[in-house]
Coordinates of C-alpha atoms and ligand atoms in Angstrom, one line a residue:
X27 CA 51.5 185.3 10.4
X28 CA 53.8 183.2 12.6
X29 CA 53.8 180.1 10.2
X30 CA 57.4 180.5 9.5
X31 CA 58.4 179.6 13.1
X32 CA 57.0 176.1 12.6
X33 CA 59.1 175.3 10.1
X34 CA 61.6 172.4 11.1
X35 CA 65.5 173.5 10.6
X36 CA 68.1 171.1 10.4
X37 CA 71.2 172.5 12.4
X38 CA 73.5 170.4 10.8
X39 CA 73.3 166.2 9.8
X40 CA 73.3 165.1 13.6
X41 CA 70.5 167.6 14.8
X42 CA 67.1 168.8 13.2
X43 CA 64.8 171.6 15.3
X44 CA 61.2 170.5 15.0
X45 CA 60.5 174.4 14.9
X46 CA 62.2 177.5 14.9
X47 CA 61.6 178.6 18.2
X48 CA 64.0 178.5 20.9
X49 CA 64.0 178.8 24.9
X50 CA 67.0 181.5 25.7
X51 CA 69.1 180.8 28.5
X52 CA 67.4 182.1 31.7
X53 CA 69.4 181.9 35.0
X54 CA 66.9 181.1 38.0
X55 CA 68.7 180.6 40.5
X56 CA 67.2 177.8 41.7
X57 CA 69.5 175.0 42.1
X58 CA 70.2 173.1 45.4
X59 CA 73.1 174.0 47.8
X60 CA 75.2 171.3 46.0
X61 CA 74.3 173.4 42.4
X62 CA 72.2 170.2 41.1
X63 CA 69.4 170.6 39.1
X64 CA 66.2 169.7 41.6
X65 CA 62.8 168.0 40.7
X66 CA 61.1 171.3 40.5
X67 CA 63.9 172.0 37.8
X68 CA 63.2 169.0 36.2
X69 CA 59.3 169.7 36.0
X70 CA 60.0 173.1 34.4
X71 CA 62.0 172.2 31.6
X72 CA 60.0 168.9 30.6
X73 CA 56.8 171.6 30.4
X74 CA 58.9 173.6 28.0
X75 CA 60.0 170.7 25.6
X76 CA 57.9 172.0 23.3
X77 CA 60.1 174.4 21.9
X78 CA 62.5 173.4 19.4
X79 CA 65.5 173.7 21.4
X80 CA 65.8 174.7 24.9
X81 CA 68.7 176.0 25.9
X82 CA 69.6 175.4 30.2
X83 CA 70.1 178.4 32.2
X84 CA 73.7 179.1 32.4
X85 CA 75.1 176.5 34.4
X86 CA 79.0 176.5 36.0
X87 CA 82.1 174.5 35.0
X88 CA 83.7 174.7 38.0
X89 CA 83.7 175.9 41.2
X90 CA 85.3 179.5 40.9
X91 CA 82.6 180.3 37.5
X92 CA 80.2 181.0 40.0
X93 CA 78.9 184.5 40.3
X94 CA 75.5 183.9 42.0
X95 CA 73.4 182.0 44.0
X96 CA 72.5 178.7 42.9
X97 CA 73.1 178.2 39.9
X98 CA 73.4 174.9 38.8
X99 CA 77.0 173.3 38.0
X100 CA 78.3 170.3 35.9
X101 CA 81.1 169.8 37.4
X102 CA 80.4 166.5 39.5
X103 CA 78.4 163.1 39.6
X104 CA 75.7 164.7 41.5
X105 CA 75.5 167.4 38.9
X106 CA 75.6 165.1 35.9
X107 CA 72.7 162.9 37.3
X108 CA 70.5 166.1 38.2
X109 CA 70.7 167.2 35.1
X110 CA 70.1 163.8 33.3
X111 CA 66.6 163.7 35.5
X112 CA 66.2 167.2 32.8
X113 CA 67.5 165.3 29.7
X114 CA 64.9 162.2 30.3
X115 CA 62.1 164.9 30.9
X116 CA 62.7 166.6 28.0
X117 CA 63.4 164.1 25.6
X118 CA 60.1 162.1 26.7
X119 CA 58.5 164.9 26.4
X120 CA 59.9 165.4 22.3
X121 CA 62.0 168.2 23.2
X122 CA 66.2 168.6 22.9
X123 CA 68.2 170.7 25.2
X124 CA 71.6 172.2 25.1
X125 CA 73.4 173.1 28.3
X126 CA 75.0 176.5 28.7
X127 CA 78.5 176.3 29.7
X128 CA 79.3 179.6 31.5
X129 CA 81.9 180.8 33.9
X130 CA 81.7 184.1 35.0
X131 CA 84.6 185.4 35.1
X132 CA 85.8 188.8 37.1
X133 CA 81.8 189.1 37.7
X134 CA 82.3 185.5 40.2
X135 CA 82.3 186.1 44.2
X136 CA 84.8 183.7 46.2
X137 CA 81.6 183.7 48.7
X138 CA 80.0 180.6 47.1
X139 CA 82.7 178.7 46.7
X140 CA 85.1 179.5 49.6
X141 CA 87.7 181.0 48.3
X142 CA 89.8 184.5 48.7
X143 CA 90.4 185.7 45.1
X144 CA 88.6 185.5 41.5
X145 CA 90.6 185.5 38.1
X146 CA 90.3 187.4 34.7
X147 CA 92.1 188.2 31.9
X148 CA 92.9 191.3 33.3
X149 CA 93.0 192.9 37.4
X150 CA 90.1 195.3 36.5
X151 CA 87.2 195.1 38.5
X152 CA 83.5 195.8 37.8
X153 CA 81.6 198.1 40.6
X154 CA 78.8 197.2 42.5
X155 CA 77.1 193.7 44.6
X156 CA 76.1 190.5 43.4
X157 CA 71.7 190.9 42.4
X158 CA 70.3 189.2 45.3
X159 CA 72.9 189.1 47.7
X160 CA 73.9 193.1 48.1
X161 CA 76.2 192.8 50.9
X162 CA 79.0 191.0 48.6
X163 CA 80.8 193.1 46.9
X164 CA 82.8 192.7 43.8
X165 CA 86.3 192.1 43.9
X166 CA 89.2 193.2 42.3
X167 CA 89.9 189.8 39.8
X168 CA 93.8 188.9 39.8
X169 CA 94.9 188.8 35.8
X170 CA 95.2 184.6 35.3
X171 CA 98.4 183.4 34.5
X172 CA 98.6 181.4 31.0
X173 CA 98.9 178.1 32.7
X174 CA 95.1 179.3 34.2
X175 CA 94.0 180.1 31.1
X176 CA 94.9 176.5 29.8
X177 CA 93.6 175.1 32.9
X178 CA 89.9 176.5 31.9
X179 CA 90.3 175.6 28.1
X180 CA 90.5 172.5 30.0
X181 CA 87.3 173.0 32.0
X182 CA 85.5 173.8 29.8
X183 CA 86.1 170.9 27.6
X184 CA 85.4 168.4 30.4
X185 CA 82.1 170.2 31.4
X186 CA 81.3 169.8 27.6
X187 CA 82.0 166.1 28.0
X188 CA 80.4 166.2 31.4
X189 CA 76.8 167.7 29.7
X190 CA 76.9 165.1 27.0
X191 CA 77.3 162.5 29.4
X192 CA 74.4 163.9 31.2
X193 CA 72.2 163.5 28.2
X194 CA 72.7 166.9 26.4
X195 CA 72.1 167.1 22.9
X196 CA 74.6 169.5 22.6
X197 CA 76.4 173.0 24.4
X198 CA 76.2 175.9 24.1
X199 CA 79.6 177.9 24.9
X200 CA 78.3 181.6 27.0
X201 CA 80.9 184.0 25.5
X202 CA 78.6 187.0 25.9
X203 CA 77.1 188.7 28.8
X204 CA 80.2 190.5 30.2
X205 CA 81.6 186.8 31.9
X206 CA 84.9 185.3 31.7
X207 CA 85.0 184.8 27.3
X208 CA 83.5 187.7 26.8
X209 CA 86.0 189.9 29.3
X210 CA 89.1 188.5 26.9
X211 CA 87.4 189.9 23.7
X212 CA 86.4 193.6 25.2
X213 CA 89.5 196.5 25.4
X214 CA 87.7 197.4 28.9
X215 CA 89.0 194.0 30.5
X216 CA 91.4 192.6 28.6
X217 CA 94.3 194.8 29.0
X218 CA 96.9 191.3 28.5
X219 CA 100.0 192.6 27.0
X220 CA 101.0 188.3 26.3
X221 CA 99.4 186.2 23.7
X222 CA 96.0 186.8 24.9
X223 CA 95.7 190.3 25.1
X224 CA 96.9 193.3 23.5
X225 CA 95.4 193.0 19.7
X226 CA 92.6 191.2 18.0
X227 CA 94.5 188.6 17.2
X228 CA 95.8 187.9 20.6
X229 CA 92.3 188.7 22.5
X230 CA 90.2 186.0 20.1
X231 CA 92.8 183.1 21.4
X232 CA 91.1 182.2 24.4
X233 CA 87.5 182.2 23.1
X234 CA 89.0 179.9 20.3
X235 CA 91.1 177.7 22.1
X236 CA 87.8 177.0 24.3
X237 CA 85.5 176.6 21.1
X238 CA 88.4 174.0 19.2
X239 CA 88.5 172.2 22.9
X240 CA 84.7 171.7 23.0
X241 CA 84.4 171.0 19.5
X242 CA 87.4 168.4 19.5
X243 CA 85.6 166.7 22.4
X244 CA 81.9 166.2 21.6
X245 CA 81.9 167.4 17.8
X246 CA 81.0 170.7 16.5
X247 CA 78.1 169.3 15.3
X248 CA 76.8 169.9 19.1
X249 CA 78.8 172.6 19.9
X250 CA 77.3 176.5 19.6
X251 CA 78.2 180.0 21.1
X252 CA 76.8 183.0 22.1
X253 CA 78.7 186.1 22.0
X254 CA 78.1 189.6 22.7
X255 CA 79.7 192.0 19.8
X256 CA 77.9 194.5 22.0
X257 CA 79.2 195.5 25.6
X258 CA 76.0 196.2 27.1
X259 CA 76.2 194.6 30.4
X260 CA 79.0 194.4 32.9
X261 CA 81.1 195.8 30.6
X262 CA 82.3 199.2 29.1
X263 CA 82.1 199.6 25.3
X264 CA 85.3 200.6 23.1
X265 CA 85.1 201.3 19.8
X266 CA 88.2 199.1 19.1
X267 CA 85.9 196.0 20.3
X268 CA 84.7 196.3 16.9
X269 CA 88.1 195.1 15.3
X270 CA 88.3 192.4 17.5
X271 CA 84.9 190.7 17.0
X272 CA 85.3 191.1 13.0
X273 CA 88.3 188.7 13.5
X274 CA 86.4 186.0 15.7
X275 CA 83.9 186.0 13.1
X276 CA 85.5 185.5 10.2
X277 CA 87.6 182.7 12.2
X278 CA 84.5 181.1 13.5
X279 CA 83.9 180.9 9.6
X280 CA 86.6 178.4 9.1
X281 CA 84.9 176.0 11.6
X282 CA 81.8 174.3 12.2
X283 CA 79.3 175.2 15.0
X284 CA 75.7 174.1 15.5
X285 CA 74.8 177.4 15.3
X286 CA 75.8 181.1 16.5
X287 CA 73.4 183.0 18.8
X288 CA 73.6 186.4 19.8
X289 CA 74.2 187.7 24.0
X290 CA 71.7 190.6 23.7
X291 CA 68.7 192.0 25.5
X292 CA 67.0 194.4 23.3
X293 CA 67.9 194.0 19.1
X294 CA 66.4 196.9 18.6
X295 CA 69.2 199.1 19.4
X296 CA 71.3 200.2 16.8
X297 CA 75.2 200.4 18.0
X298 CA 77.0 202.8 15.7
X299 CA 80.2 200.4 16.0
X300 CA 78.2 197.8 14.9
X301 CA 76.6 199.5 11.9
X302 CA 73.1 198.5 13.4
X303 CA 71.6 196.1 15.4
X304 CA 73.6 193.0 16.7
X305 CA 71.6 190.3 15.0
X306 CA 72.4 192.4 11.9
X307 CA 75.9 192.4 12.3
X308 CA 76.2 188.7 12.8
X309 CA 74.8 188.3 10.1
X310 CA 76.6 190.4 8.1
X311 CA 80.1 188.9 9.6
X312 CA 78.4 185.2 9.7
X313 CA 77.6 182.5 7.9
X314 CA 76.4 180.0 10.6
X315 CA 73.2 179.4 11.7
X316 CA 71.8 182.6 13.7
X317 CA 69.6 182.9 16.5
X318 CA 67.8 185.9 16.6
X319 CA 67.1 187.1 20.2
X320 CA 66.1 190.0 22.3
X321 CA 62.3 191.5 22.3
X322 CA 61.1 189.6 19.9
X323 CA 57.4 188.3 20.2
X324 CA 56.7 186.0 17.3
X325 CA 55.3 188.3 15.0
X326 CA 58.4 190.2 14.2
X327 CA 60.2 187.0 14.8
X328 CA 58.3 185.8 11.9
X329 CA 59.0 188.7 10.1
X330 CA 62.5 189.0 10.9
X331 CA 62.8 184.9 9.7
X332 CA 60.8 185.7 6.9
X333 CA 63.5 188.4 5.6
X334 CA 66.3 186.4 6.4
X335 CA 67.6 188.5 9.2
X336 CA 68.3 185.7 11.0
X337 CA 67.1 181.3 11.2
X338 CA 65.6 180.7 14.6
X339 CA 64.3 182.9 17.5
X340 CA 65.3 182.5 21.1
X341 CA 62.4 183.8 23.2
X342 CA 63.4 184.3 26.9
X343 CA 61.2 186.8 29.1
X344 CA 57.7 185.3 27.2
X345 CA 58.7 181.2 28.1
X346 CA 59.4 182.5 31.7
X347 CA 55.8 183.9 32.0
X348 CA 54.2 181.1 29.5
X349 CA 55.2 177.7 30.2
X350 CA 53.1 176.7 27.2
X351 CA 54.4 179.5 24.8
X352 CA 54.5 177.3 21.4
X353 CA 51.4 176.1 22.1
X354 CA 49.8 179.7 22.5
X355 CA 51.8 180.8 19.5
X356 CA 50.6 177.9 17.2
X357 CA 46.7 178.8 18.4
X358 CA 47.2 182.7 18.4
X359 CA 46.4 182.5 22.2
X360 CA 46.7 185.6 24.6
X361 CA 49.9 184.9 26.4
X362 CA 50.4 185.9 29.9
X363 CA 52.5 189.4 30.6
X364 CA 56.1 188.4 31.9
X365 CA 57.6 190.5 35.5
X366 CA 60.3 190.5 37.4
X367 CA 57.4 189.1 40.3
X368 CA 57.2 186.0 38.4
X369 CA 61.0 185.2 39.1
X370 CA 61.4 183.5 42.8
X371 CA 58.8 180.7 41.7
X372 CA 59.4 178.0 39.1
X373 CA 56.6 176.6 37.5
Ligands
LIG424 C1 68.7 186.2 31.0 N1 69.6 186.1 30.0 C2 70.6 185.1 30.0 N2 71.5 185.0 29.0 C3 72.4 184.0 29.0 O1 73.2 183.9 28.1 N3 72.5 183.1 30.1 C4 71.7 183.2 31.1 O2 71.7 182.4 32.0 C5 70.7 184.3 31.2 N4 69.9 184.4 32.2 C6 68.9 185.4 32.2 C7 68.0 185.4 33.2 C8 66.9 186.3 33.2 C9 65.9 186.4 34.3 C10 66.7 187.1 32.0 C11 65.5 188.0 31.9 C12 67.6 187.0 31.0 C13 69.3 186.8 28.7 C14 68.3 186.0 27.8 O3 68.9 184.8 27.4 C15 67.8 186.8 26.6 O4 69.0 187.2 25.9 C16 67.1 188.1 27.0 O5 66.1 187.8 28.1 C17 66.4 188.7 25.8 O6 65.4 187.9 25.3 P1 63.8 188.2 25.6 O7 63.6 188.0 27.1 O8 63.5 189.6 25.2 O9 63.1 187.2 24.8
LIG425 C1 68.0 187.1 38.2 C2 69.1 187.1 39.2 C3 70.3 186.3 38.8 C4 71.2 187.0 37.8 C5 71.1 186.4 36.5 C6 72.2 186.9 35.6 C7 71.8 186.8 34.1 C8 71.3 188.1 33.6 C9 70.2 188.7 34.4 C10 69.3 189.7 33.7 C11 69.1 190.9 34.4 C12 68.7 192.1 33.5 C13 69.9 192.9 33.1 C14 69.6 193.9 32.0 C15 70.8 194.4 31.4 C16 70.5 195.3 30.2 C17 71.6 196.3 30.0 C18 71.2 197.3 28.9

């Protein structure tokens, strides 16, 4: 019984989901030298409009966000106009979009954009080479200075702008995932000892400062983030996160948002820090709109909706192998397997 999932959902007064079943963001990769969204881009999305939000792939606010190969940006002209091609797709098409506002933070390589050094909150590095591009190696970031860190409250605000000007129904702010939010609210890289660092009430000022910038700018109406209580990827878990994520939470309950999503890749794992899965400890700590994510197919998703664990669904794996996954769903058609295979192509 999937039913549930076509069930319209009103985010707020300004935005109402035709269904409860999201596109994830899903990096591809596949933007043009100059990071703007290409026809091929433009195709891919407009098939998908059927969900009842897509959310872009992550896609940089400036130059020094980037972490790997083209990935799209909205930083420029050229940006904002590729990526209003995708608005006018999917909005013919009945669909809504969000963009994904993402920088990566100490996970960014100064290869893409010409540079010599990446910043963080804090000069700890993670080990290893960028996927897809082996020989670049990851740098040790240099700790950003506070004028920096106003500098990308700042950036992030105008990419906001920027992605409503491009046709965006909205953003959502990446502060999961291990990139450059995310590394202010973890112990493992945020070792600050200023206002930003130090104690949960200095390490949630950043994430909050960006989320008051964006929401002062376009509205919170069209304004949501995704955070990622648990360090699972690029990033070393500490039991003290657990303090710090408590407080964003209950702050983030003194605003508005459009809704609150959680950065995760499998929900069924139960984090002992977390008293249980992530999507139930958002929703525990939350009282905004949650999007449930993370090997879901829509039967449990169903379920999971059904018993109130959380509002919507963000599929991401499943809409990469099935273009035409809400239409499947809806019929109870077979949909195709997803692998890693089907990642170089875009269809
Ligand atoms: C992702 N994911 C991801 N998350 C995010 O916040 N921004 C992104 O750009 C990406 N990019 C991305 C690319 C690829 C190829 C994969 C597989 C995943 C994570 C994604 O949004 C989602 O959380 C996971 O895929 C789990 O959901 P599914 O795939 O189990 O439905
Ligand atoms: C696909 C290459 C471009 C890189 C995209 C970055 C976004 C995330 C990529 C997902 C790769 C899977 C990582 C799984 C981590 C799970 C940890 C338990």
């Amino acid at each position: 019984m999937t039913d549930i999932l076509f069930t319209p959902v009103a985010l707020n007064e300004r935005i109402e989901l035709k269904n409860r079943i999201l596109m994830a963001p899903l990096t591809r990769c596949m933007a043009d030298d100059a990071l703007v969204p290409t026809q091929a881009m433009v195709d891919y999305y407009a098939r998908r409009a059927d969900a009842g939000l897509i959310i872009s792939e992550a896609t940089i606010i400036r130059p020094d966000g980037q972490g790997y190969p083209n990935t799209p940006g909205i930083f420029n002209q050229a940006q904002i106009a590729g990526w209003r091609k995708v608005t006018d797709a999917v909005h013919e098409n009945g669909g809504k979009i969000f963009a994904q506002l993402w920088h990566t933070g100490r996970v960014a390589h100064p290869h893409f954009w010409g540079g010599t050094e990446v910043i963080a909150p804090s000069a700890v590095g993670v080990e290893g080479t960028v996927p897809r591009m082996r020989e670049l190696t990851y740098l040790v970031p240099r700790e950003a200075t506070a004028l920096e860190i106003a500098q990308l409250v700042e950036d992030y605000a105008k990419a906001a702008e920027n992605a409503i000007e491009a046709g965006f129904d909205g953003v959502e702010i990446h502060g999961a995932n291990g990139y450059m939010i995310d590394e202010f609210l973890h112990y493992d890289s945020n070792r600050r000892d200023d206002e930003f660092g130090g104690s949960p009430e200095n390490m949630v000022r950043f994430p909050l400062q960006v989320v008051d910038a964006v929401t002062s700018r376009i509205g919170a109406a069209r304004t949501a983030l995704r955070i990622s209580p648990a360090a699972y990827f690029n990033i070393q878990p500490d039991a003290r996160d657990r303090a710090v994520f408590d407080l964003l939470l209950s702050e983030l309950d003194t605003r508005e948002l459009a809704y609150l999503h959680g950065g995760i890749f499998d929900d069924s794992v139960h984090y002992d820090y977390l008293d249980g899965r992530v999507s139930e400890y958002l929703r525990r700590h939350s009282r905004h709109t949650l999007v449930g994510v993370g090997g879901y197919d829509a039967e449990t998703a169903a379920a999971a909706i059904a018993s109130n664990k959380f509002d919507v669904i963000a599929i991401g794996r499943p809409f990469i192998a099935n273009h035409d996954y809400v239409a499947r769903v809806r019929e109870g058609a077979e949909l195709k397997p997803y692998s890693d295979e089907l990642l170089p192509v875009l269809y």
